Amino acid sequence: MANDKILDGKEVARSVTERLKHQVQFLKNHRINSKLVVILVGNDPASRIYVRRKGKACEQLSISSETIFLPENIKEKELISKIEELNHDPATNGILVQLPLPPQIDEKKIIELIDPTKDVDCFHPVNIGRLVSGHPYVLPCTPAGILEILKYYRIDTEGKHAVVLGRSNIVGKPMANMLLQKNPSANATVTVVHSRSKHIASLTSDADILIAAIGKAHFVNSEMVKEGSVVIDVGINRVEADTEKGYRLVGDVDFESVLPKVSKITPVPGGVGPMTIAMLMQNTLTAVATQNGILLPQ
Ligand code: GUN
């Protein structure tokens, strides 16, 4: 996209991938293999696409990967025994259970069962605790990808007012926490806005950096953003459209209306999405290195 306001996630992901290629080569030189196992339960079309992309990213980096497809009606105890098997398999370095899971399965129980050293999503409470206390093992993929975008485009967060719209465990909560950490690539003043917040527009329009992660198509309009602010759009929403597939993907931000007002913005698609997968690859290599007691070159 030929616009100097666009934060191009594909470009940043390519740059991260170049760094990771060196790390993969370093591990190979030490005769260390890397393997990510992804579990997909059921047939959710969006989840199938995400899982396929994760496999492709592994392939591109010569990281072994396996996707285990399990039926929608699988019993919780069968999923538990699969994860226990992978926890004990020395050839499996990373385990990712694609969310959401069907209602008969207790998501929290499954997340807590994954060996924290193989938890490449950073969903396990032990890893969340490490993150919050400022000593992370791996970083949650989407928030980490957002910080990489800001770093790549030299967007300073120190002392800035960052408003996180959304409080999910996958994006909103860890994002807010990472932005307030005491280090030069964070140090922001953070406000979290959610579905029960009052005066949402007045809070978001005070943001120097606005991160929209509420899963509502075109929720953020031009009246909700500050002149000259940076807007990061995490949303991937399907809206009906006159296309071959019958839908198109749009973000949580009304891109066209917000663009003239902001200084920088991530597009959808091509913004945060590619970064999530790049950071998953990074976490997989961190897991491999840690399990082998070796430090990766940075
Ligand atoms: N579902 C939506 N995003 C994610 C993610 O980052 N990891 C997993 N495991 N499931 C998801």
PDB file of C-alpha atoms and ligand atoms in Angstrom:
ATOM      1  CA  MET A   1       0.000   0.000   0.000  1.00  0.00           C
ATOM      2  CA  ALA A   2       1.673   3.201  -1.161  1.00  0.00           C
ATOM      3  CA  ASN A   3       0.883   5.391   1.793  1.00  0.00           C
ATOM      4  CA  ASP A   4       3.426   6.602   4.325  1.00  0.00           C
ATOM      5  CA  LYS A   5       0.834   6.269   7.077  1.00  0.00           C
ATOM      6  CA  ILE A   6       0.629   2.495   6.678  1.00  0.00           C
ATOM      7  CA  LEU A   7       2.373   0.240   9.180  1.00  0.00           C
ATOM      8  CA  ASP A   8       3.098  -2.770   6.988  1.00  0.00           C
ATOM      9  CA  GLY A   9       2.933  -5.921   9.105  1.00  0.00           C
ATOM     10  CA  LYS A  10       4.020  -8.113   6.207  1.00  0.00           C
ATOM     11  CA  GLU A  11       7.253  -6.161   5.889  1.00  0.00           C
ATOM     12  CA  VAL A  12       7.962  -6.370   9.639  1.00  0.00           C
ATOM     13  CA  ALA A  13       7.150 -10.093   9.635  1.00  0.00           C
ATOM     14  CA  ARG A  14       9.638 -10.618   6.775  1.00  0.00           C
ATOM     15  CA  SER A  15      12.328  -8.837   8.767  1.00  0.00           C
ATOM     16  CA  VAL A  16      11.621 -10.964  11.884  1.00  0.00           C
ATOM     17  CA  THR A  17      11.642 -14.100   9.729  1.00  0.00           C
ATOM     18  CA  GLU A  18      15.128 -13.224   8.415  1.00  0.00           C
ATOM     19  CA  ARG A  19      16.373 -13.067  12.020  1.00  0.00           C
ATOM     20  CA  LEU A  20      14.693 -16.385  12.806  1.00  0.00           C
ATOM     21  CA  LYS A  21      16.321 -18.063   9.774  1.00  0.00           C
ATOM     22  CA  HIS A  22      19.713 -17.444  11.374  1.00  0.00           C
ATOM     23  CA  GLN A  23      18.482 -18.932  14.634  1.00  0.00           C
ATOM     24  CA  VAL A  24      17.149 -22.035  12.860  1.00  0.00           C
ATOM     25  CA  GLN A  25      20.519 -22.439  11.141  1.00  0.00           C
ATOM     26  CA  PHE A  26      22.302 -21.992  14.488  1.00  0.00           C
ATOM     27  CA  LEU A  27      20.175 -24.786  16.010  1.00  0.00           C
ATOM     28  CA  LYS A  28      20.800 -27.029  12.992  1.00  0.00           C
ATOM     29  CA  ASN A  29      24.552 -26.427  13.356  1.00  0.00           C
ATOM     30  CA  HIS A  30      24.148 -27.787  16.890  1.00  0.00           C
ATOM     31  CA  ARG A  31      22.174 -30.765  15.510  1.00  0.00           C
ATOM     32  CA  ILE A  32      19.029 -29.601  17.277  1.00  0.00           C
ATOM     33  CA  ASN A  33      15.669 -30.147  15.557  1.00  0.00           C
ATOM     34  CA  SER A  34      12.615 -27.964  16.170  1.00  0.00           C
ATOM     35  CA  LYS A  35       9.021 -29.146  16.120  1.00  0.00           C
ATOM     36  CA  LEU A  36       5.690 -27.423  16.678  1.00  0.00           C
ATOM     37  CA  VAL A  37       2.504 -29.454  17.135  1.00  0.00           C
ATOM     38  CA  VAL A  38      -0.807 -27.694  16.520  1.00  0.00           C
ATOM     39  CA  ILE A  39      -4.093 -29.211  17.670  1.00  0.00           C
ATOM     40  CA  LEU A  40      -7.307 -28.207  15.926  1.00  0.00           C
ATOM     41  CA  VAL A  41     -10.582 -29.445  17.388  1.00  0.00           C
ATOM     42  CA  GLY A  42     -13.581 -29.206  15.053  1.00  0.00           C
ATOM     43  CA  ASN A  43     -14.117 -27.421  11.762  1.00  0.00           C
ATOM     44  CA  ASP A  44     -14.301 -23.696  12.500  1.00  0.00           C
ATOM     45  CA  PRO A  45     -13.413 -22.149   9.097  1.00  0.00           C
ATOM     46  CA  ALA A  46     -11.397 -19.246  10.541  1.00  0.00           C
ATOM     47  CA  SER A  47      -9.440 -21.590  12.836  1.00  0.00           C
ATOM     48  CA  ARG A  48      -8.659 -23.881   9.884  1.00  0.00           C
ATOM     49  CA  ILE A  49      -7.181 -20.919   7.995  1.00  0.00           C
ATOM     50  CA  TYR A  50      -5.076 -19.804  10.997  1.00  0.00           C
ATOM     51  CA  VAL A  51      -3.798 -23.326  11.589  1.00  0.00           C
ATOM     52  CA  ARG A  52      -2.850 -23.743   7.931  1.00  0.00           C
ATOM     53  CA  ARG A  53      -0.907 -20.459   8.064  1.00  0.00           C
ATOM     54  CA  LYS A  54       0.983 -21.623  11.151  1.00  0.00           C
ATOM     55  CA  GLY A  55       2.008 -24.835   9.367  1.00  0.00           C
ATOM     56  CA  LYS A  56       3.144 -22.865   6.304  1.00  0.00           C
ATOM     57  CA  ALA A  57       5.228 -20.499   8.427  1.00  0.00           C
ATOM     58  CA  CYS A  58       6.999 -23.508   9.966  1.00  0.00           C
ATOM     59  CA  GLU A  59       7.621 -24.934   6.508  1.00  0.00           C
ATOM     60  CA  GLN A  60       9.096 -21.629   5.319  1.00  0.00           C
ATOM     61  CA  LEU A  61      11.599 -21.717   8.204  1.00  0.00           C
ATOM     62  CA  SER A  62      12.308 -25.476   7.982  1.00  0.00           C
ATOM     63  CA  ILE A  63      10.773 -26.015  11.406  1.00  0.00           C
ATOM     64  CA  SER A  64       8.990 -29.388  11.580  1.00  0.00           C
ATOM     65  CA  SER A  65       5.305 -29.121  12.256  1.00  0.00           C
ATOM     66  CA  GLU A  66       2.354 -31.415  12.660  1.00  0.00           C
ATOM     67  CA  THR A  67      -1.321 -30.498  12.771  1.00  0.00           C
ATOM     68  CA  ILE A  68      -3.542 -32.898  14.657  1.00  0.00           C
ATOM     69  CA  PHE A  69      -7.174 -32.660  13.539  1.00  0.00           C
ATOM     70  CA  LEU A  70      -9.623 -33.854  16.177  1.00  0.00           C
ATOM     71  CA  PRO A  71     -13.418 -34.169  15.821  1.00  0.00           C
ATOM     72  CA  GLU A  72     -15.757 -31.478  17.165  1.00  0.00           C
ATOM     73  CA  ASN A  73     -17.410 -34.007  19.529  1.00  0.00           C
ATOM     74  CA  ILE A  74     -14.168 -35.311  21.036  1.00  0.00           C
ATOM     75  CA  LYS A  75     -14.373 -36.097  24.770  1.00  0.00           C
ATOM     76  CA  GLU A  76     -12.335 -33.907  27.094  1.00  0.00           C
ATOM     77  CA  LYS A  77     -10.427 -36.897  28.453  1.00  0.00           C
ATOM     78  CA  GLU A  78      -9.265 -37.883  24.944  1.00  0.00           C
ATOM     79  CA  LEU A  79      -7.876 -34.394  24.350  1.00  0.00           C
ATOM     80  CA  ILE A  80      -6.217 -34.513  27.766  1.00  0.00           C
ATOM     81  CA  SER A  81      -4.463 -37.784  26.974  1.00  0.00           C
ATOM     82  CA  LYS A  82      -3.249 -36.396  23.614  1.00  0.00           C
ATOM     83  CA  ILE A  83      -1.713 -33.385  25.359  1.00  0.00           C
ATOM     84  CA  GLU A  84      -0.135 -35.564  28.046  1.00  0.00           C
ATOM     85  CA  GLU A  85       1.427 -37.663  25.308  1.00  0.00           C
ATOM     86  CA  LEU A  86       2.864 -34.534  23.633  1.00  0.00           C
ATOM     87  CA  ASN A  87       4.098 -33.148  26.967  1.00  0.00           C
ATOM     88  CA  HIS A  88       6.178 -36.320  27.345  1.00  0.00           C
ATOM     89  CA  ASP A  89       7.365 -36.491  23.738  1.00  0.00           C
ATOM     90  CA  PRO A  90      10.954 -35.145  23.621  1.00  0.00           C
ATOM     91  CA  ALA A  91      10.643 -34.467  19.854  1.00  0.00           C
ATOM     92  CA  THR A  92       7.767 -32.002  20.453  1.00  0.00           C
ATOM     93  CA  ASN A  93       9.080 -28.583  21.449  1.00  0.00           C
ATOM     94  CA  GLY A  94       5.927 -26.507  21.134  1.00  0.00           C
ATOM     95  CA  ILE A  95       2.250 -27.353  21.675  1.00  0.00           C
ATOM     96  CA  LEU A  96      -0.501 -25.037  20.445  1.00  0.00           C
ATOM     97  CA  VAL A  97      -4.168 -25.830  20.989  1.00  0.00           C
ATOM     98  CA  GLN A  98      -6.152 -23.587  18.651  1.00  0.00           C
ATOM     99  CA  LEU A  99      -8.937 -21.712  20.446  1.00  0.00           C
ATOM    100  CA  PRO A 100     -11.897 -21.584  20.733  1.00  0.00           C
ATOM    101  CA  LEU A 101     -12.620 -25.145  21.860  1.00  0.00           C
ATOM    102  CA  PRO A 102     -16.095 -26.751  21.724  1.00  0.00           C
ATOM    103  CA  PRO A 103     -18.303 -26.300  24.812  1.00  0.00           C
ATOM    104  CA  GLN A 104     -17.811 -29.817  26.266  1.00  0.00           C
ATOM    105  CA  ILE A 105     -14.140 -28.998  26.793  1.00  0.00           C
ATOM    106  CA  ASP A 106     -12.893 -26.872  29.677  1.00  0.00           C
ATOM    107  CA  GLU A 107     -10.497 -24.449  27.982  1.00  0.00           C
ATOM    108  CA  LYS A 108      -8.818 -23.427  31.236  1.00  0.00           C
ATOM    109  CA  LYS A 109      -8.129 -27.066  32.181  1.00  0.00           C
ATOM    110  CA  ILE A 110      -6.544 -27.713  28.770  1.00  0.00           C
ATOM    111  CA  ILE A 111      -4.350 -24.592  28.883  1.00  0.00           C
ATOM    112  CA  GLU A 112      -3.139 -25.451  32.394  1.00  0.00           C
ATOM    113  CA  LEU A 113      -2.263 -28.976  31.299  1.00  0.00           C
ATOM    114  CA  ILE A 114       0.236 -27.927  28.623  1.00  0.00           C
ATOM    115  CA  ASP A 115       3.843 -28.132  29.830  1.00  0.00           C
ATOM    116  CA  PRO A 116       4.753 -24.424  30.392  1.00  0.00           C
ATOM    117  CA  THR A 117       8.091 -24.904  28.587  1.00  0.00           C
ATOM    118  CA  LYS A 118       6.112 -26.035  25.487  1.00  0.00           C
ATOM    119  CA  ASP A 119       3.454 -23.297  25.801  1.00  0.00           C
ATOM    120  CA  VAL A 120       4.326 -21.270  22.684  1.00  0.00           C
ATOM    121  CA  ASP A 121       1.120 -19.183  23.013  1.00  0.00           C
ATOM    122  CA  CYS A 122       2.074 -17.889  26.494  1.00  0.00           C
ATOM    123  CA  PHE A 123      -1.391 -18.846  27.758  1.00  0.00           C
ATOM    124  CA  HIS A 124      -0.321 -20.980  30.754  1.00  0.00           C
ATOM    125  CA  PRO A 125      -0.778 -19.190  34.126  1.00  0.00           C
ATOM    126  CA  VAL A 126       2.889 -19.803  34.965  1.00  0.00           C
ATOM    127  CA  ASN A 127       3.956 -17.987  31.800  1.00  0.00           C
ATOM    128  CA  ILE A 128       1.397 -15.201  32.322  1.00  0.00           C
ATOM    129  CA  GLY A 129       2.783 -14.794  35.848  1.00  0.00           C
ATOM    130  CA  ARG A 130       6.319 -14.569  34.504  1.00  0.00           C
ATOM    131  CA  LEU A 131       5.180 -11.959  31.991  1.00  0.00           C
ATOM    132  CA  VAL A 132       3.347  -9.817  34.544  1.00  0.00           C
ATOM    133  CA  SER A 133       6.287  -9.922  36.965  1.00  0.00           C
ATOM    134  CA  GLY A 134       8.597  -8.651  34.211  1.00  0.00           C
ATOM    135  CA  HIS A 135      10.554 -11.891  33.662  1.00  0.00           C
ATOM    136  CA  PRO A 136       8.882 -13.474  30.643  1.00  0.00           C
ATOM    137  CA  TYR A 137       9.692 -16.913  29.218  1.00  0.00           C
ATOM    138  CA  VAL A 138       7.955 -16.240  25.884  1.00  0.00           C
ATOM    139  CA  LEU A 139       5.662 -13.345  24.969  1.00  0.00           C
ATOM    140  CA  PRO A 140       2.004 -13.653  23.860  1.00  0.00           C
ATOM    141  CA  CYS A 141       2.136 -13.658  20.059  1.00  0.00           C
ATOM    142  CA  THR A 142      -0.269 -10.875  19.049  1.00  0.00           C
ATOM    143  CA  PRO A 143       0.803  -8.264  21.645  1.00  0.00           C
ATOM    144  CA  ALA A 144       4.468  -9.131  20.978  1.00  0.00           C
ATOM    145  CA  GLY A 145       3.853  -8.653  17.254  1.00  0.00           C
ATOM    146  CA  ILE A 146       2.344  -5.227  17.921  1.00  0.00           C
ATOM    147  CA  LEU A 147       5.377  -4.141  19.948  1.00  0.00           C
ATOM    148  CA  GLU A 148       7.626  -5.364  17.081  1.00  0.00           C
ATOM    149  CA  ILE A 149       5.681  -3.207  14.609  1.00  0.00           C
ATOM    150  CA  LEU A 150       6.081  -0.149  16.870  1.00  0.00           C
ATOM    151  CA  LYS A 151       9.803  -0.860  17.291  1.00  0.00           C
ATOM    152  CA  TYR A 152      10.394  -1.395  13.553  1.00  0.00           C
ATOM    153  CA  TYR A 153       8.759   1.961  12.713  1.00  0.00           C
ATOM    154  CA  ARG A 154      10.516   3.674  15.669  1.00  0.00           C
ATOM    155  CA  ILE A 155       7.264   4.626  17.378  1.00  0.00           C
ATOM    156  CA  ASP A 156       8.142   5.483  20.944  1.00  0.00           C
ATOM    157  CA  THR A 157       5.759   4.330  23.676  1.00  0.00           C
ATOM    158  CA  GLU A 158       7.585   5.830  26.660  1.00  0.00           C
ATOM    159  CA  GLY A 159       5.319   8.253  28.544  1.00  0.00           C
ATOM    160  CA  LYS A 160       2.660   7.990  25.834  1.00  0.00           C
ATOM    161  CA  HIS A 161      -1.000   7.388  26.609  1.00  0.00           C
ATOM    162  CA  ALA A 162      -1.786   3.944  25.207  1.00  0.00           C
ATOM    163  CA  VAL A 163      -5.440   2.949  25.182  1.00  0.00           C
ATOM    164  CA  VAL A 164      -6.213  -0.742  24.768  1.00  0.00           C
ATOM    165  CA  LEU A 165      -9.739  -1.366  23.564  1.00  0.00           C
ATOM    166  CA  GLY A 166     -10.694  -4.888  24.680  1.00  0.00           C
ATOM    167  CA  ARG A 167      -9.748  -7.102  27.632  1.00  0.00           C
ATOM    168  CA  SER A 168      -9.379 -10.597  26.196  1.00  0.00           C
ATOM    169  CA  ASN A 169      -6.841 -13.020  27.646  1.00  0.00           C
ATOM    170  CA  ILE A 170      -5.249 -13.376  24.191  1.00  0.00           C
ATOM    171  CA  VAL A 171      -4.754  -9.680  23.343  1.00  0.00           C
ATOM    172  CA  GLY A 172      -6.184  -6.945  25.590  1.00  0.00           C
ATOM    173  CA  LYS A 173      -4.969  -8.029  29.034  1.00  0.00           C
ATOM    174  CA  PRO A 174      -1.421  -9.059  28.049  1.00  0.00           C
ATOM    175  CA  MET A 175      -1.071  -6.039  25.715  1.00  0.00           C
ATOM    176  CA  ALA A 176      -1.943  -3.598  28.505  1.00  0.00           C
ATOM    177  CA  ASN A 177       0.481  -5.345  30.816  1.00  0.00           C
ATOM    178  CA  MET A 178       3.343  -5.355  28.338  1.00  0.00           C
ATOM    179  CA  LEU A 179       2.890  -1.646  27.582  1.00  0.00           C
ATOM    180  CA  LEU A 180       3.190  -0.719  31.241  1.00  0.00           C
ATOM    181  CA  GLN A 181       6.328  -2.776  31.923  1.00  0.00           C
ATOM    182  CA  LYS A 182       9.296  -0.798  33.176  1.00  0.00           C
ATOM    183  CA  ASN A 183      11.541  -0.890  30.120  1.00  0.00           C
ATOM    184  CA  PRO A 184      12.326   1.516  27.280  1.00  0.00           C
ATOM    185  CA  SER A 185      10.212  -0.354  24.722  1.00  0.00           C
ATOM    186  CA  ALA A 186       7.141   0.021  26.975  1.00  0.00           C
ATOM    187  CA  ASN A 187       6.858   2.583  29.818  1.00  0.00           C
ATOM    188  CA  ALA A 188       3.465   3.760  28.554  1.00  0.00           C
ATOM    189  CA  THR A 189       0.572   5.137  30.588  1.00  0.00           C
ATOM    190  CA  VAL A 190      -2.109   2.550  29.928  1.00  0.00           C
ATOM    191  CA  THR A 191      -5.899   2.701  29.930  1.00  0.00           C
ATOM    192  CA  VAL A 192      -7.977  -0.400  29.235  1.00  0.00           C
ATOM    193  CA  VAL A 193     -11.415   0.260  27.782  1.00  0.00           C
ATOM    194  CA  HIS A 194     -14.010  -2.518  27.517  1.00  0.00           C
ATOM    195  CA  SER A 195     -17.680  -3.255  26.929  1.00  0.00           C
ATOM    196  CA  ARG A 196     -18.721  -1.937  30.353  1.00  0.00           C
ATOM    197  CA  SER A 197     -16.603   1.223  30.201  1.00  0.00           C
ATOM    198  CA  LYS A 198     -18.316   4.605  30.267  1.00  0.00           C
ATOM    199  CA  HIS A 199     -17.437   7.477  27.900  1.00  0.00           C
ATOM    200  CA  ILE A 200     -15.539   5.150  25.542  1.00  0.00           C
ATOM    201  CA  ALA A 201     -15.072   7.758  22.797  1.00  0.00           C
ATOM    202  CA  SER A 202     -13.678  10.330  25.205  1.00  0.00           C
ATOM    203  CA  LEU A 203     -11.109   7.792  26.476  1.00  0.00           C
ATOM    204  CA  THR A 204     -10.066   6.528  23.037  1.00  0.00           C
ATOM    205  CA  SER A 205      -9.792  10.040  21.634  1.00  0.00           C
ATOM    206  CA  ASP A 206      -7.197  10.851  24.288  1.00  0.00           C
ATOM    207  CA  ALA A 207      -4.947   7.994  23.092  1.00  0.00           C
ATOM    208  CA  ASP A 208      -1.544   8.689  21.547  1.00  0.00           C
ATOM    209  CA  ILE A 209      -1.535   4.995  20.652  1.00  0.00           C
ATOM    210  CA  LEU A 210      -4.867   3.206  20.268  1.00  0.00           C
ATOM    211  CA  ILE A 211      -4.960  -0.582  20.099  1.00  0.00           C
ATOM    212  CA  ALA A 212      -8.348  -1.857  18.948  1.00  0.00           C
ATOM    213  CA  ALA A 213      -9.020  -5.476  19.917  1.00  0.00           C
ATOM    214  CA  ILE A 214     -12.728  -5.834  20.591  1.00  0.00           C
ATOM    215  CA  GLY A 215     -13.819  -7.952  17.641  1.00  0.00           C
ATOM    216  CA  LYS A 216     -16.474  -5.558  16.327  1.00  0.00           C
ATOM    217  CA  ALA A 217     -16.271  -4.592  12.663  1.00  0.00           C
ATOM    218  CA  HIS A 218     -15.595  -0.866  12.107  1.00  0.00           C
ATOM    219  CA  PHE A 219     -16.208  -0.022  15.785  1.00  0.00           C
ATOM    220  CA  VAL A 220     -13.631   2.799  15.875  1.00  0.00           C
ATOM    221  CA  ASN A 221     -14.600   5.841  13.792  1.00  0.00           C
ATOM    222  CA  SER A 222     -12.845   9.152  13.198  1.00  0.00           C
ATOM    223  CA  GLU A 223     -14.514  10.830  16.181  1.00  0.00           C
ATOM    224  CA  MET A 224     -12.947   8.257  18.484  1.00  0.00           C
ATOM    225  CA  VAL A 225      -9.317   8.941  17.545  1.00  0.00           C
ATOM    226  CA  LYS A 226      -6.957  11.794  18.310  1.00  0.00           C
ATOM    227  CA  GLU A 227      -5.406  13.880  15.529  1.00  0.00           C
ATOM    228  CA  GLY A 228      -1.914  12.534  14.785  1.00  0.00           C
ATOM    229  CA  SER A 229      -2.314   9.349  16.832  1.00  0.00           C
ATOM    230  CA  VAL A 230      -1.093   5.848  16.004  1.00  0.00           C
ATOM    231  CA  VAL A 231      -3.819   3.238  15.529  1.00  0.00           C
ATOM    232  CA  ILE A 232      -3.224  -0.505  15.707  1.00  0.00           C
ATOM    233  CA  ASP A 233      -6.115  -2.632  14.446  1.00  0.00           C
ATOM    234  CA  VAL A 234      -6.188  -6.190  15.792  1.00  0.00           C
ATOM    235  CA  GLY A 235      -9.669  -7.048  14.520  1.00  0.00           C
ATOM    236  CA  ILE A 236     -10.333  -9.611  11.805  1.00  0.00           C
ATOM    237  CA  ASN A 237     -14.081  -9.561  11.168  1.00  0.00           C
ATOM    238  CA  ARG A 238     -16.025 -11.113   8.322  1.00  0.00           C
ATOM    239  CA  VAL A 239     -18.625  -8.819   6.782  1.00  0.00           C
ATOM    240  CA  GLU A 240     -20.960  -9.756   3.960  1.00  0.00           C
ATOM    241  CA  ALA A 241     -19.705  -8.483   0.621  1.00  0.00           C
ATOM    242  CA  ASP A 242     -20.225  -8.951  -3.071  1.00  0.00           C
ATOM    243  CA  THR A 243     -17.090 -11.077  -3.493  1.00  0.00           C
ATOM    244  CA  GLU A 244     -16.459 -14.627  -4.649  1.00  0.00           C
ATOM    245  CA  LYS A 245     -16.495 -15.865  -1.039  1.00  0.00           C
ATOM    246  CA  GLY A 246     -19.487 -13.719  -0.092  1.00  0.00           C
ATOM    247  CA  TYR A 247     -17.559 -11.867   2.586  1.00  0.00           C
ATOM    248  CA  ARG A 248     -14.545  -9.669   3.135  1.00  0.00           C
ATOM    249  CA  LEU A 249     -12.298  -9.161   6.127  1.00  0.00           C
ATOM    250  CA  VAL A 250     -12.356  -5.850   7.962  1.00  0.00           C
ATOM    251  CA  GLY A 251     -10.790  -4.621  11.170  1.00  0.00           C
ATOM    252  CA  ASP A 252     -12.221  -3.106  14.346  1.00  0.00           C
ATOM    253  CA  VAL A 253     -11.355   0.300  12.885  1.00  0.00           C
ATOM    254  CA  ASP A 254     -13.226   2.095  10.122  1.00  0.00           C
ATOM    255  CA  PHE A 255      -9.997   2.476   8.158  1.00  0.00           C
ATOM    256  CA  GLU A 256     -11.203   4.918   5.485  1.00  0.00           C
ATOM    257  CA  SER A 257     -12.749   7.359   7.949  1.00  0.00           C
ATOM    258  CA  VAL A 258      -9.856   7.238  10.428  1.00  0.00           C
ATOM    259  CA  LEU A 259      -6.961   7.392   7.914  1.00  0.00           C
ATOM    260  CA  PRO A 260      -6.982  11.181   7.266  1.00  0.00           C
ATOM    261  CA  LYS A 261      -6.784  11.930  11.000  1.00  0.00           C
ATOM    262  CA  VAL A 262      -4.058   9.559  12.211  1.00  0.00           C
ATOM    263  CA  SER A 263      -0.281   9.633  11.737  1.00  0.00           C
ATOM    264  CA  LYS A 264       0.099   5.840  11.387  1.00  0.00           C
ATOM    265  CA  ILE A 265      -2.273   2.894  11.101  1.00  0.00           C
ATOM    266  CA  THR A 266      -2.126  -0.870  10.528  1.00  0.00           C
ATOM    267  CA  PRO A 267      -4.278  -2.199   7.665  1.00  0.00           C
ATOM    268  CA  VAL A 268      -6.498  -5.305   7.787  1.00  0.00           C
ATOM    269  CA  PRO A 269      -5.402  -7.622   6.326  1.00  0.00           C
ATOM    270  CA  GLY A 270      -1.615  -7.157   6.254  1.00  0.00           C
ATOM    271  CA  GLY A 271      -1.121  -5.466   9.615  1.00  0.00           C
ATOM    272  CA  VAL A 272      -1.095  -7.339  12.916  1.00  0.00           C
ATOM    273  CA  GLY A 273      -2.082 -10.759  11.473  1.00  0.00           C
ATOM    274  CA  PRO A 274       1.254 -11.672   9.840  1.00  0.00           C
ATOM    275  CA  MET A 275       3.081 -10.589  13.004  1.00  0.00           C
ATOM    276  CA  THR A 276       1.161 -13.001  15.244  1.00  0.00           C
ATOM    277  CA  ILE A 277       2.497 -15.904  13.223  1.00  0.00           C
ATOM    278  CA  ALA A 278       6.058 -14.550  13.077  1.00  0.00           C
ATOM    279  CA  MET A 279       6.084 -14.234  16.876  1.00  0.00           C
ATOM    280  CA  LEU A 280       4.758 -17.781  17.206  1.00  0.00           C
ATOM    281  CA  MET A 281       7.799 -18.941  15.228  1.00  0.00           C
ATOM    282  CA  GLN A 282      10.034 -16.918  17.545  1.00  0.00           C
ATOM    283  CA  ASN A 283       8.425 -18.505  20.621  1.00  0.00           C
ATOM    284  CA  THR A 284       8.872 -21.973  19.121  1.00  0.00           C
ATOM    285  CA  LEU A 285      12.604 -21.346  18.700  1.00  0.00           C
ATOM    286  CA  THR A 286      12.848 -19.948  22.243  1.00  0.00           C
ATOM    287  CA  ALA A 287      11.196 -23.139  23.509  1.00  0.00           C
ATOM    288  CA  VAL A 288      13.597 -25.311  21.504  1.00  0.00           C
ATOM    289  CA  ALA A 289      16.630 -23.407  22.802  1.00  0.00           C
ATOM    290  CA  THR A 290      15.463 -23.456  26.426  1.00  0.00           C
ATOM    291  CA  GLN A 291      14.685 -27.160  26.334  1.00  0.00           C
ATOM    292  CA  ASN A 292      18.189 -27.764  24.973  1.00  0.00           C
ATOM    293  CA  GLY A 293      19.925 -25.426  27.418  1.00  0.00           C
ATOM    294  CA  ILE A 294      21.335 -23.227  24.647  1.00  0.00           C
ATOM    295  CA  LEU A 295      21.149 -19.460  24.045  1.00  0.00           C
ATOM    296  CA  LEU A 296      19.961 -18.230  20.640  1.00  0.00           C
ATOM    297  CA  PRO A 297      21.916 -15.543  18.773  1.00  0.00           C
ATOM    298  CA  GLN A 298      19.824 -12.335  18.624  1.00  0.00           C
TER     299      GLN A 298
HETATM  300  N1  GUN B   1      -7.357 -18.351  18.562  1.00  0.00           N
HETATM  301  C1  GUN B   1      -7.281 -17.066  18.136  1.00  0.00           C
HETATM  302  N2  GUN B   1      -6.022 -16.597  18.299  1.00  0.00           N
HETATM  303  C2  GUN B   1      -5.299 -17.606  18.838  1.00  0.00           C
HETATM  304  C3  GUN B   1      -3.934 -17.725  19.222  1.00  0.00           C
HETATM  305  O1  GUN B   1      -3.124 -16.788  19.131  1.00  0.00           O
HETATM  306  N3  GUN B   1      -3.572 -18.945  19.727  1.00  0.00           N
HETATM  307  C4  GUN B   1      -4.451 -19.968  19.867  1.00  0.00           C
HETATM  308  N4  GUN B   1      -3.992 -21.111  20.393  1.00  0.00           N
HETATM  309  N5  GUN B   1      -5.731 -19.889  19.516  1.00  0.00           N
HETATM  310  C5  GUN B   1      -6.149 -18.706  19.005  1.00  0.00           C
END
